[in-house]
PDB file of C-alpha atoms in Angstrom:
ATOM      1  CA  MET Z   1     -25.718   1.971  20.196  1.00 92.00           C
ATOM      2  CA  LYS Z   2     -22.494   0.907  21.871  1.00 95.00           C
ATOM      3  CA  ILE Z   3     -20.516  -1.877  20.185  1.00 95.00           C
ATOM      4  CA  ASN Z   4     -17.367  -3.615  21.396  1.00 95.00           C
ATOM      5  CA  ALA Z   5     -15.962  -6.217  18.996  1.00 95.00           C
ATOM      6  CA  LYS Z   6     -12.875  -7.223  21.005  1.00 96.00           C
ATOM      7  CA  ASN Z   7     -13.819 -10.918  20.745  1.00 93.00           C
ATOM      8  CA  TYR Z   8     -13.381 -10.695  16.976  1.00 95.00           C
ATOM      9  CA  PHE Z   9     -10.773  -8.009  16.311  1.00 97.00           C
ATOM     10  CA  LYS Z  10      -8.628  -8.192  19.492  1.00 95.00           C
ATOM     11  CA  ILE Z  11      -8.904  -4.438  20.133  1.00 96.00           C
ATOM     12  CA  ASP Z  12     -10.717  -3.371  23.298  1.00 95.00           C
ATOM     13  CA  LYS Z  13     -12.616  -0.343  22.069  1.00 96.00           C
ATOM     14  CA  THR Z  14     -16.274   0.485  22.502  1.00 96.00           C
ATOM     15  CA  ALA Z  15     -17.675   2.546  19.655  1.00 96.00           C
ATOM     16  CA  ASP Z  16     -20.836   4.603  19.916  1.00 96.00           C
ATOM     17  CA  VAL Z  17     -22.377   3.725  16.555  1.00 95.00           C
ATOM     18  CA  THR Z  18     -25.267   5.422  14.825  1.00 93.00           C
ATOM     19  CA  PRO Z  19     -26.623   3.312  11.955  1.00 93.00           C
ATOM     20  CA  THR Z  20     -26.442   6.123   9.406  1.00 94.00           C
ATOM     21  CA  ASN Z  21     -27.477   5.758   5.785  1.00 94.00           C
ATOM     22  CA  ASN Z  22     -23.829   5.469   4.690  1.00 94.00           C
ATOM     23  CA  ILE Z  23     -23.013   2.769   7.250  1.00 94.00           C
ATOM     24  CA  ILE Z  24     -26.113   0.748   6.339  1.00 94.00           C
ATOM     25  CA  ARG Z  25     -25.305   1.107   2.620  1.00 94.00           C
ATOM     26  CA  LEU Z  26     -21.768  -0.141   3.255  1.00 94.00           C
ATOM     27  CA  ALA Z  27     -23.129  -3.050   5.318  1.00 95.00           C
ATOM     28  CA  THR Z  28     -25.511  -3.932   2.489  1.00 94.00           C
ATOM     29  CA  LYS Z  29     -22.679  -3.758  -0.065  1.00 94.00           C
ATOM     30  CA  VAL Z  30     -20.621  -6.156   2.071  1.00 94.00           C
ATOM     31  CA  GLN Z  31     -23.581  -8.529   2.471  1.00 94.00           C
ATOM     32  CA  ILE Z  32     -24.185  -8.541  -1.298  1.00 93.00           C
ATOM     33  CA  GLY Z  33     -20.502  -9.275  -1.914  1.00 91.00           C
ATOM     34  CA  MET Z  34     -20.575 -12.125   0.599  1.00 90.00           C
ATOM     35  CA  LEU Z  35     -23.675 -13.650  -1.013  1.00 89.00           C
ATOM     36  CA  GLU Z  36     -22.210 -13.299  -4.508  1.00 87.00           C
ATOM     37  CA  SER Z  37     -18.988 -14.988  -3.390  1.00 84.00           C
ATOM     38  CA  GLN Z  38     -21.023 -18.009  -2.246  1.00 83.00           C
ATOM     39  CA  ASP Z  39     -23.023 -18.284  -5.492  1.00 78.00           C
ATOM     40  CA  THR Z  40     -21.797 -21.538  -7.040  1.00 73.00           C
ATOM     41  CA  GLU Z  41     -24.211 -21.237  -9.984  1.00 77.00           C
ATOM     42  CA  LYS Z  42     -22.534 -18.084 -11.263  1.00 76.00           C
ATOM     43  CA  GLU Z  43     -20.096 -18.627 -14.112  1.00 83.00           C
ATOM     44  CA  ILE Z  44     -16.941 -16.675 -13.389  1.00 82.00           C
ATOM     45  CA  THR Z  45     -13.273 -17.065 -14.221  1.00 86.00           C
ATOM     46  CA  GLU Z  46     -10.798 -17.811 -11.462  1.00 86.00           C
ATOM     47  CA  LEU Z  47      -9.151 -14.433 -12.049  1.00 91.00           C
ATOM     48  CA  ASP Z  48     -12.448 -12.567 -11.706  1.00 87.00           C
ATOM     49  CA  ALA Z  49     -13.278 -14.569  -8.568  1.00 86.00           C
ATOM     50  CA  MET Z  50      -9.940 -13.543  -7.047  1.00 90.00           C
ATOM     51  CA  LYS Z  51     -10.510  -9.894  -7.976  1.00 92.00           C
ATOM     52  CA  ASP Z  52     -14.026  -9.989  -6.507  1.00 89.00           C
ATOM     53  CA  GLY Z  53     -12.672 -11.619  -3.337  1.00 89.00           C
ATOM     54  CA  LEU Z  54     -10.032  -8.924  -2.944  1.00 93.00           C
ATOM     55  CA  GLU Z  55     -12.625  -6.184  -3.455  1.00 93.00           C
ATOM     56  CA  LEU Z  56     -14.860  -7.838  -0.838  1.00 92.00           C
ATOM     57  CA  GLN Z  57     -11.966  -7.956   1.647  1.00 94.00           C
ATOM     58  CA  ASP Z  58     -11.329  -4.248   1.061  1.00 95.00           C
ATOM     59  CA  ASP Z  59     -15.036  -3.437   1.514  1.00 95.00           C
ATOM     60  CA  MET Z  60     -15.154  -5.488   4.722  1.00 96.00           C
ATOM     61  CA  ALA Z  61     -12.081  -3.706   6.108  1.00 96.00           C
ATOM     62  CA  ASP Z  62     -13.564  -0.300   5.215  1.00 96.00           C
ATOM     63  CA  PHE Z  63     -16.818  -1.298   6.907  1.00 97.00           C
ATOM     64  CA  VAL Z  64     -15.086  -2.446  10.107  1.00 97.00           C
ATOM     65  CA  GLN Z  65     -12.923   0.677  10.267  1.00 97.00           C
ATOM     66  CA  ARG Z  66     -15.858   2.984   9.679  1.00 96.00           C
ATOM     67  CA  VAL Z  67     -18.205   1.326  12.179  1.00 96.00           C
ATOM     68  CA  MET Z  68     -15.637   0.831  14.940  1.00 97.00           C
ATOM     69  CA  ARG Z  69     -13.675   4.008  14.178  1.00 96.00           C
ATOM     70  CA  TYR Z  70     -10.370   2.134  14.235  1.00 97.00           C
ATOM     71  CA  THR Z  71      -7.235   4.010  13.208  1.00 97.00           C
ATOM     72  CA  ASP Z  72      -5.158   2.904  10.213  1.00 97.00           C
ATOM     73  CA  LYS Z  73      -2.603   1.522  12.680  1.00 97.00           C
ATOM     74  CA  GLN Z  74      -5.288  -0.500  14.486  1.00 97.00           C
ATOM     75  CA  MET Z  75      -6.541  -1.848  11.143  1.00 97.00           C
ATOM     76  CA  ASN Z  76      -3.000  -2.890  10.204  1.00 96.00           C
ATOM     77  CA  THR Z  77      -2.759  -4.765  13.511  1.00 96.00           C
ATOM     78  CA  ILE Z  78      -6.093  -6.466  12.835  1.00 97.00           C
ATOM     79  CA  ASN Z  79      -5.093  -7.386   9.288  1.00 95.00           C
ATOM     80  CA  ASP Z  80      -1.797  -8.846  10.541  1.00 96.00           C
ATOM     81  CA  THR Z  81      -3.153 -10.818  13.514  1.00 96.00           C
ATOM     82  CA  VAL Z  82      -6.789 -11.828  12.970  1.00 96.00           C
ATOM     83  CA  SER Z  83      -7.631 -14.850  10.806  1.00 94.00           C
ATOM     84  CA  ILE Z  84      -9.858 -14.287   7.796  1.00 91.00           C
ATOM     85  CA  ASP Z  85     -12.509 -16.551   9.370  1.00 90.00           C
ATOM     86  CA  LYS Z  86     -12.543 -14.591  12.634  1.00 93.00           C
ATOM     87  CA  PHE Z  87     -12.567 -11.321  10.677  1.00 95.00           C
ATOM     88  CA  GLY Z  88     -15.606 -12.536   8.729  1.00 92.00           C
ATOM     89  CA  GLU Z  89     -17.337 -13.500  11.981  1.00 92.00           C
ATOM     90  CA  GLY Z  90     -16.629  -9.993  13.268  1.00 95.00           C
ATOM     91  CA  VAL Z  91     -18.150  -8.421  10.171  1.00 95.00           C
ATOM     92  CA  GLY Z  92     -21.224 -10.608  10.653  1.00 93.00           C
ATOM     93  CA  TYR Z  93     -21.403  -9.541  14.296  1.00 94.00           C
ATOM     94  CA  LEU Z  94     -21.301  -5.846  13.357  1.00 96.00           C
ATOM     95  CA  ILE Z  95     -24.008  -6.305  10.724  1.00 95.00           C
ATOM     96  CA  MET Z  96     -26.251  -8.116  13.215  1.00 93.00           C
ATOM     97  CA  ARG Z  97     -25.741  -5.401  15.836  1.00 95.00           C
ATOM     98  CA  LEU Z  98     -26.580  -2.711  13.271  1.00 94.00           C
ATOM     99  CA  ASN Z  99     -29.757  -4.654  12.481  1.00 91.00           C
ATOM    100  CA  GLY Z 100     -30.776  -4.354  16.129  1.00 91.00           C
ATOM    101  CA  ILE Z 101     -29.855  -7.833  17.346  1.00 91.00           C
ATOM    102  CA  SER Z 102     -28.629  -7.836  20.951  1.00 90.00           C
ATOM    103  CA  ASP Z 103     -25.299  -9.246  22.127  1.00 88.00           C
ATOM    104  CA  ALA Z 104     -27.174 -11.910  24.115  1.00 89.00           C
ATOM    105  CA  ASP Z 105     -29.120 -13.069  21.047  1.00 91.00           C
ATOM    106  CA  ILE Z 106     -25.941 -13.123  18.939  1.00 89.00           C
ATOM    107  CA  LYS Z 107     -24.128 -15.188  21.575  1.00 86.00           C
ATOM    108  CA  LEU Z 108     -27.026 -17.651  21.717  1.00 88.00           C
ATOM    109  CA  SER Z 109     -27.062 -17.935  17.921  1.00 84.00           C
ATOM    110  CA  GLU Z 110     -23.289 -18.568  17.832  1.00 81.00           C
ATOM    111  CA  GLN Z 111     -23.620 -21.289  20.488  1.00 83.00           C
ATOM    112  CA  LYS Z 112     -26.368 -22.993  18.459  1.00 84.00           C
ATOM    113  CA  GLN Z 113     -24.209 -22.840  15.312  1.00 81.00           C
ATOM    114  CA  ARG Z 114     -21.203 -24.349  17.121  1.00 80.00           C
ATOM    115  CA  LYS Z 115     -23.367 -27.138  18.548  1.00 84.00           C
ATOM    116  CA  ALA Z 116     -24.820 -27.910  15.108  1.00 84.00           C
ATOM    117  CA  ILE Z 117     -21.294 -28.114  13.648  1.00 81.00           C
ATOM    118  CA  GLU Z 118     -20.120 -30.371  16.484  1.00 84.00           C
ATOM    119  CA  ASP Z 119     -23.201 -32.585  16.105  1.00 85.00           C
ATOM    120  CA  SER Z 120     -22.664 -32.938  12.358  1.00 82.00           C
ATOM    121  CA  LYS Z 121     -18.999 -33.889  12.919  1.00 82.00           C
ATOM    122  CA  ALA Z 122     -19.975 -36.433  15.584  1.00 84.00           C
ATOM    123  CA  SER Z 123     -22.531 -38.093  13.305  1.00 78.00           C
ATOM    124  CA  LYS Z 124     -19.958 -38.780  10.573  1.00 67.00           C
TER     125      LYS Z 124
END
């Protein structure tokens, strides 16, 4: 499948991606890390939370570089210019594409999420 994540990572490159076992395993590892980072029930020290967060950031960067085949220089540019929120959105986009969701469906989902956020702000 062809993936272009310029809207998230500011690099206009279309990668021809095959969802190989290794890429899917890395995507799953990132998803697990993201879910664990949101688990408020889990008892963890602040230091361990910071270490886990740093490891998750590294895993996410590895995932993006592997899927999109960005060079180290391109990754440095991304890491220096893209906000952590936008980077996270980009990781989510790549995972959805690897799971077979079309660009059109992703765009529609993002529009619904933005509208829900705007509606919740307006009701306050």
